[in-house]
Amino acid sequence: MDNIRTIRFDNLHDIELAHIFECGQCFRWNECGDGSYIGVAGGNAAHVVLKHKDDASTLVVECTGGSEEYWCSYFDLDTGYGDMKRALLASDSKLDEAIDTCYGIRILNQDYWEVLISFIVSQNNNIPRIKKCIESLARSYGTEIGEFMGEVRYAFPTPEQLAEATLEELAALKLGYRNTYLAAAPEHYKEQGVPTGSAEEKHKALLSYLGVGPKVANCILLFGLRDFTAFPIDVWMKKIMAELYGFDIKDVKGMQKFADEHFGELGGIAQQYLFYFYRSMQ
DNA sequence: ACCCAGGTGGCTT
DNA sequence: AAGCCACATGGG
């Protein structure tokens, strides 16, 4: 692929690629072996490198497309994560180690539809297999971007493209029982559009998708709609909340209520730090 | 062979 | 409202 463009962002803080891409919010970025990552976002393939120098960082994006504004928004570079982290630390010292160790998490500005489908696939599944499933979907139904850094890359399929898939084809992609959920999603998306309103209203709208329950809806709220009040509780978060705050492992309602009152507007940020930190410790 | 993974739908109490 | 359990697939 010719026409590779290089975009550079200087003087950045509170950013680390591994923490952004490995914290469980996205599934299409892969590490190259040297700390840089290759992935696809918004129909563009990209290779991203982060360089730390003194107190600041520089992000270099080599991409097949996407404006400077697009990538700035995608990496959420205009949001002050330092302030959010300081606010969380001031309210709860139990976050000290997680925030200190995983300092550079940012919530990517991902496409709503892609997040919706990705987290339907994620249920009762593990991250390596989720990534394979999503890559298969892109390869089978997404627009071919072209060869980029030694591999042909594919955009995530649009709702119209995924609507073309038959149940038999989806089953052949080894999606498991979730294939029926994916088969139903494009039409529902066409009818409902992108949810608006309060967090509760959006959450409720998401629950009307087959295959979307409370946990997946919270992931979509946080990663697809950038609602930082969302606090997804999966099997890992149940263990973490039980261990850290003394909840009964099954008391998900109590955990949700606590997160809402205790972390408020920054629940999603707190959740990401806790999830990623404790998961990386196994 | 068994258990688990960024859970949910559907059925039974 | 709460408690089961099946659901595909692949890795440990």
Tab-separated table of C-alpha atoms (C1' of nucleotides) in Angstrom:
chain	number	residue	atom	x	y	z
A	1	MET	CA	0.000	0.000	0.000
A	2	ASP	CA	1.410	3.367	-0.995
A	3	ASN	CA	0.283	6.637	0.393
A	4	ILE	CA	1.261	6.002	3.977
A	5	ARG	CA	0.941	9.148	5.999
A	6	THR	CA	2.802	9.948	9.187
A	7	ILE	CA	1.158	12.021	11.886
A	8	ARG	CA	2.980	13.114	15.000
A	9	PHE	CA	1.616	14.277	18.349
A	10	ASP	CA	4.092	15.924	20.712
A	11	ASN	CA	4.223	16.844	24.372
A	12	LEU	CA	1.788	14.182	25.587
A	13	HIS	CA	1.329	12.965	29.151
A	14	ASP	CA	-0.411	10.037	30.844
A	15	ILE	CA	-0.150	7.760	27.832
A	16	GLU	CA	1.266	4.252	27.367
A	17	LEU	CA	0.429	2.079	24.345
A	18	ALA	CA	0.592	-1.287	26.113
A	19	HIS	CA	-1.777	-0.063	28.816
A	20	ILE	CA	-4.172	1.392	26.265
A	21	PHE	CA	-4.270	-1.626	23.974
A	22	GLU	CA	-4.019	-4.442	26.522
A	23	CYS	CA	-6.510	-3.167	29.082
A	24	GLY	CA	-9.394	-4.958	27.403
A	25	GLN	CA	-11.182	-2.103	25.659
A	26	CYS	CA	-10.255	-3.026	22.078
A	27	PHE	CA	-9.475	-6.185	20.128
A	28	ARG	CA	-7.850	-5.175	16.851
A	29	TRP	CA	-4.393	-3.967	17.928
A	30	ASN	CA	-1.382	-6.261	18.110
A	31	GLU	CA	2.055	-5.678	19.536
A	32	CYS	CA	4.929	-5.832	17.035
A	33	GLY	CA	7.642	-7.102	19.374
A	34	ASP	CA	9.241	-3.715	19.974
A	35	GLY	CA	6.475	-1.995	21.921
A	36	SER	CA	4.815	-0.543	18.830
A	37	TYR	CA	1.376	-1.691	17.683
A	38	ILE	CA	-0.404	-2.348	14.391
A	39	GLY	CA	-4.160	-2.199	14.127
A	40	VAL	CA	-7.198	-0.994	12.260
A	41	ALA	CA	-9.542	1.797	13.320
A	42	GLY	CA	-12.157	3.740	11.417
A	43	GLY	CA	-11.340	1.884	8.211
A	44	ASN	CA	-7.655	2.821	8.415
A	45	ALA	CA	-4.710	0.578	9.152
A	46	ALA	CA	-2.028	2.092	11.319
A	47	HIS	CA	1.318	1.452	12.971
A	48	VAL	CA	1.754	3.456	16.159
A	49	VAL	CA	4.920	4.167	18.102
A	50	LEU	CA	5.260	6.032	21.401
A	51	LYS	CA	8.515	7.670	22.416
A	52	HIS	CA	9.160	8.900	25.924
A	53	LYS	CA	11.608	11.704	26.400
A	54	ASP	CA	12.176	13.530	29.661
A	55	ASP	CA	8.755	14.247	31.081
A	56	ALA	CA	6.728	14.076	27.855
A	57	SER	CA	5.822	11.580	25.131
A	58	THR	CA	5.486	11.700	21.367
A	59	LEU	CA	2.998	9.547	19.492
A	60	VAL	CA	3.798	8.701	15.890
A	61	VAL	CA	0.971	7.312	13.762
A	62	GLU	CA	1.826	5.835	10.362
A	63	CYS	CA	-1.505	5.224	8.697
A	64	THR	CA	-3.288	4.480	5.456
A	65	GLY	CA	-5.822	7.211	6.182
A	66	GLY	CA	-7.597	9.246	8.812
A	67	SER	CA	-6.974	12.905	9.516
A	68	GLU	CA	-4.882	14.329	12.325
A	69	GLU	CA	-8.160	15.229	14.028
A	70	TYR	CA	-9.384	11.652	13.689
A	71	TRP	CA	-6.351	10.106	15.367
A	72	CYS	CA	-6.209	12.809	18.022
A	73	SER	CA	-9.796	11.993	18.870
A	74	TYR	CA	-9.271	8.230	18.625
A	75	PHE	CA	-6.501	8.324	21.225
A	76	ASP	CA	-8.456	10.868	23.266
A	77	LEU	CA	-5.443	13.163	23.381
A	78	ASP	CA	-7.382	16.267	24.417
A	79	THR	CA	-8.733	14.706	27.596
A	80	GLY	CA	-6.883	15.401	30.853
A	81	TYR	CA	-6.263	11.973	32.319
A	82	GLY	CA	-3.863	13.365	34.908
A	83	ASP	CA	-6.681	15.280	36.597
A	84	MET	CA	-8.980	12.259	36.556
A	85	LYS	CA	-6.313	10.047	38.092
A	86	ARG	CA	-5.556	12.606	40.806
A	87	ALA	CA	-9.244	12.866	41.641
A	88	LEU	CA	-9.537	9.086	41.929
A	89	LEU	CA	-6.406	8.778	44.039
A	90	ALA	CA	-7.635	11.493	46.387
A	91	SER	CA	-10.882	9.613	46.969
A	92	ASP	CA	-9.548	6.071	47.264
A	93	SER	CA	-6.011	5.023	48.154
A	94	LYS	CA	-6.825	1.449	47.142
A	95	LEU	CA	-6.276	2.576	43.553
A	96	ASP	CA	-2.701	3.716	44.258
A	97	GLU	CA	-0.883	0.672	42.989
A	98	ALA	CA	-3.083	0.116	39.949
A	99	ILE	CA	-2.899	3.725	38.787
A	100	ASP	CA	0.807	3.924	39.534
A	101	THR	CA	1.649	0.735	37.639
A	102	CYS	CA	-0.782	1.139	34.727
A	103	TYR	CA	-0.448	4.930	34.534
A	104	GLY	CA	-1.076	5.413	30.806
A	105	ILE	CA	-4.584	4.041	30.158
A	106	ARG	CA	-6.834	6.109	27.905
A	107	ILE	CA	-10.344	5.318	26.732
A	108	LEU	CA	-10.154	5.094	22.954
A	109	ASN	CA	-12.769	6.846	20.874
A	110	GLN	CA	-13.979	3.728	19.092
A	111	ASP	CA	-16.809	3.238	16.661
A	112	TYR	CA	-20.071	2.443	18.458
A	113	TRP	CA	-21.146	-0.329	16.084
A	114	GLU	CA	-17.761	-2.056	16.252
A	115	VAL	CA	-17.804	-1.954	20.051
A	116	LEU	CA	-21.376	-3.256	20.137
A	117	ILE	CA	-20.541	-6.304	18.030
A	118	SER	CA	-17.161	-6.890	19.659
A	119	PHE	CA	-18.601	-7.071	23.158
A	120	ILE	CA	-21.446	-9.328	22.089
A	121	VAL	CA	-18.705	-11.672	20.887
A	122	SER	CA	-16.839	-11.213	24.181
A	123	GLN	CA	-19.402	-12.889	26.428
A	124	ASN	CA	-18.273	-16.106	28.091
A	125	ASN	CA	-15.161	-15.974	25.919
A	126	ASN	CA	-11.469	-15.265	26.387
A	127	ILE	CA	-9.576	-12.323	24.933
A	128	PRO	CA	-7.307	-14.193	22.467
A	129	ARG	CA	-10.307	-15.983	21.001
A	130	ILE	CA	-12.386	-12.790	20.911
A	131	LYS	CA	-9.635	-11.215	18.819
A	132	LYS	CA	-9.644	-14.155	16.420
A	133	CYS	CA	-13.414	-14.011	16.015
A	134	ILE	CA	-13.363	-10.295	15.272
A	135	GLU	CA	-10.509	-10.647	12.816
A	136	SER	CA	-12.471	-13.381	11.027
A	137	LEU	CA	-15.504	-11.120	10.806
A	138	ALA	CA	-13.399	-8.326	9.311
A	139	ARG	CA	-11.708	-10.649	6.834
A	140	SER	CA	-14.999	-12.166	5.719
A	141	TYR	CA	-17.251	-9.113	5.540
A	142	GLY	CA	-15.168	-5.963	5.959
A	143	THR	CA	-13.807	-3.745	3.200
A	144	GLU	CA	-10.272	-4.622	2.161
A	145	ILE	CA	-7.915	-1.786	3.037
A	146	GLY	CA	-4.913	-3.248	1.217
A	147	GLU	CA	-1.536	-4.552	2.218
A	148	PHE	CA	-0.006	-2.707	5.122
A	149	MET	CA	3.256	-3.759	6.767
A	150	GLY	CA	3.282	-7.223	5.251
A	151	GLU	CA	-0.368	-8.166	5.686
A	152	VAL	CA	-3.671	-7.459	3.988
A	153	ARG	CA	-5.826	-5.454	6.372
A	154	TYR	CA	-9.604	-5.258	6.579
A	155	ALA	CA	-11.973	-2.680	8.005
A	156	PHE	CA	-14.522	-3.787	10.567
A	157	PRO	CA	-17.721	-4.701	8.678
A	158	THR	CA	-20.468	-2.087	8.547
A	159	PRO	CA	-24.000	-3.024	9.689
A	160	GLU	CA	-24.950	-3.363	6.019
A	161	GLN	CA	-22.019	-5.664	5.334
A	162	LEU	CA	-22.711	-7.838	8.364
A	163	ALA	CA	-26.384	-8.011	7.411
A	164	GLU	CA	-25.286	-9.988	4.346
A	165	ALA	CA	-23.931	-12.821	6.505
A	166	THR	CA	-26.049	-15.942	6.831
A	167	LEU	CA	-26.286	-17.931	10.037
A	168	GLU	CA	-24.411	-20.797	8.377
A	169	GLU	CA	-21.552	-18.509	7.352
A	170	LEU	CA	-21.307	-17.043	10.839
A	171	ALA	CA	-21.237	-20.535	12.325
A	172	ALA	CA	-18.336	-21.378	10.029
A	173	LEU	CA	-16.371	-18.517	11.596
A	174	LYS	CA	-16.403	-20.420	14.917
A	175	LEU	CA	-18.251	-17.707	16.772
A	176	GLY	CA	-19.995	-20.341	18.859
A	177	TYR	CA	-23.576	-19.871	20.001
A	178	ARG	CA	-23.183	-16.094	19.607
A	179	ASN	CA	-23.765	-16.377	15.861
A	180	THR	CA	-27.507	-15.997	16.348
A	181	TYR	CA	-26.897	-12.792	18.291
A	182	LEU	CA	-24.769	-11.375	15.481
A	183	ALA	CA	-27.300	-12.389	12.872
A	184	ALA	CA	-29.954	-10.326	14.654
A	185	ALA	CA	-27.833	-7.270	15.453
A	186	PRO	CA	-27.713	-5.381	12.106
A	187	GLU	CA	-31.464	-5.060	11.785
A	188	HIS	CA	-31.869	-3.989	15.384
A	189	TYR	CA	-29.154	-1.382	14.906
A	190	LYS	CA	-30.920	-0.093	11.806
A	191	GLU	CA	-34.136	0.342	13.788
A	192	GLN	CA	-32.655	1.747	16.992
A	193	GLY	CA	-29.678	3.792	15.803
A	194	VAL	CA	-27.142	5.062	18.333
A	195	PRO	CA	-28.694	5.360	21.816
A	196	THR	CA	-29.038	8.837	23.328
A	197	GLY	CA	-30.280	10.265	26.607
A	198	SER	CA	-29.239	9.502	30.163
A	199	ALA	CA	-26.915	6.651	31.088
A	200	GLU	CA	-29.902	4.629	32.304
A	201	GLU	CA	-31.799	5.232	29.084
A	202	LYS	CA	-28.867	4.231	26.936
A	203	HIS	CA	-28.220	1.160	29.080
A	204	LYS	CA	-31.839	0.124	28.780
A	205	ALA	CA	-31.792	0.600	25.007
A	206	LEU	CA	-28.709	-1.610	24.731
A	207	LEU	CA	-30.380	-4.416	26.713
A	208	SER	CA	-32.891	-4.820	23.890
A	209	TYR	CA	-30.174	-6.394	21.740
A	210	LEU	CA	-30.119	-10.162	21.787
A	211	GLY	CA	-26.879	-11.123	23.516
A	212	VAL	CA	-26.502	-7.859	25.431
A	213	GLY	CA	-26.969	-8.091	29.184
A	214	PRO	CA	-25.998	-5.679	31.971
A	215	LYS	CA	-22.254	-6.295	31.752
A	216	VAL	CA	-21.916	-6.065	27.970
A	217	ALA	CA	-24.183	-2.997	27.964
A	218	ASN	CA	-21.817	-1.298	30.406
A	219	CYS	CA	-18.829	-2.105	28.192
A	220	ILE	CA	-20.608	-0.601	25.198
A	221	LEU	CA	-21.564	2.467	27.237
A	222	LEU	CA	-17.968	2.984	28.329
A	223	PHE	CA	-16.033	2.059	25.187
A	224	GLY	CA	-18.580	2.764	22.453
A	225	LEU	CA	-20.404	5.770	23.861
A	226	ARG	CA	-17.688	7.151	26.127
A	227	ASP	CA	-19.880	7.238	29.193
A	228	PHE	CA	-17.316	7.215	31.989
A	229	THR	CA	-19.963	6.508	34.633
A	230	ALA	CA	-20.254	2.940	33.304
A	231	PHE	CA	-18.620	0.307	35.513
A	232	PRO	CA	-18.613	-3.129	33.818
A	233	ILE	CA	-18.468	-6.047	36.262
A	234	ASP	CA	-17.283	-9.336	34.800
A	235	VAL	CA	-15.880	-12.429	36.528
A	236	TRP	CA	-12.590	-10.626	37.187
A	237	MET	CA	-14.177	-7.499	38.613
A	238	LYS	CA	-16.337	-9.614	40.921
A	239	LYS	CA	-13.202	-11.128	42.423
A	240	ILE	CA	-11.471	-7.763	42.646
A	241	MET	CA	-14.431	-6.030	44.291
A	242	ALA	CA	-14.845	-8.904	46.721
A	243	GLU	CA	-11.187	-8.840	47.668
A	244	LEU	CA	-10.729	-5.069	47.771
A	245	TYR	CA	-14.003	-3.891	49.283
A	246	GLY	CA	-15.322	-7.000	51.013
A	247	PHE	CA	-18.338	-7.673	48.825
A	248	ASP	CA	-19.933	-11.078	48.560
A	249	ILE	CA	-18.737	-12.452	45.226
A	250	LYS	CA	-22.323	-12.703	43.942
A	251	ASP	CA	-23.477	-9.258	45.070
A	252	VAL	CA	-23.133	-7.542	41.702
A	253	LYS	CA	-25.947	-5.110	42.472
A	254	GLY	CA	-24.189	-3.972	45.613
A	255	MET	CA	-20.950	-3.531	43.680
A	256	GLN	CA	-22.666	-1.467	40.987
A	257	LYS	CA	-24.301	0.780	43.576
A	258	PHE	CA	-21.019	1.235	45.416
A	259	ALA	CA	-19.150	2.072	42.195
A	260	ASP	CA	-21.811	4.588	41.230
A	261	GLU	CA	-21.676	6.374	44.595
A	262	HIS	CA	-17.964	5.965	45.243
A	263	PHE	CA	-16.440	6.648	41.813
A	264	GLY	CA	-19.296	8.512	40.111
A	265	GLU	CA	-18.252	10.205	36.880
A	266	LEU	CA	-14.931	8.365	36.934
A	267	GLY	CA	-16.257	4.853	37.461
A	268	GLY	CA	-15.132	3.653	34.066
A	269	ILE	CA	-11.597	4.923	34.586
A	270	ALA	CA	-11.382	3.301	38.001
A	271	GLN	CA	-12.762	0.075	36.562
A	272	GLN	CA	-10.185	-0.005	33.774
A	273	TYR	CA	-7.300	0.476	36.165
A	274	LEU	CA	-8.583	-2.193	38.549
A	275	PHE	CA	-9.434	-4.676	35.802
A	276	TYR	CA	-6.171	-4.294	33.937
A	277	PHE	CA	-3.925	-4.171	36.990
A	278	TYR	CA	-5.332	-7.230	38.742
A	279	ARG	CA	-5.663	-9.198	35.533
A	280	SER	CA	-2.057	-8.530	34.581
A	281	MET	CA	-1.058	-9.972	37.967
A	282	GLN	CA	-3.196	-13.007	37.084
B	1	DA	C1'	-11.091	-35.432	31.173
B	2	DC	C1'	-12.208	-31.186	33.412
B	3	DC	C1'	-12.532	-26.121	34.110
B	4	DC	C1'	-12.594	-21.562	32.523
B	5	DA	C1'	-13.189	-17.298	29.598
B	6	DG	C1'	-14.698	-9.250	29.828
B	7	DG	C1'	-22.409	-13.532	30.343
B	8	DT	C1'	-26.873	-14.068	28.586
B	9	DG	C1'	-31.466	-16.174	27.397
B	10	DG	C1'	-34.890	-18.923	28.890
B	11	DC	C1'	-37.067	-21.699	32.009
B	12	DT	C1'	-38.356	-22.977	36.809
B	13	DT	C1'	-39.213	-21.887	41.470
C	1	DA	C1'	-37.004	-11.448	42.090
C	2	DA	C1'	-33.865	-15.084	42.323
C	3	DG	C1'	-31.726	-19.563	41.045
C	4	DC	C1'	-30.369	-22.913	37.590
C	5	DC	C1'	-28.367	-24.359	33.221
C	6	DA	C1'	-27.257	-24.775	28.369
C	7	DC	C1'	-24.936	-22.401	25.127
C	8	DA	C1'	-19.794	-23.212	21.014
C	9	DT	C1'	-15.115	-23.009	21.025
C	10	DG	C1'	-10.323	-23.333	22.308
C	11	DG	C1'	-6.650	-22.997	25.872
C	12	DG	C1'	-4.624	-24.488	30.258
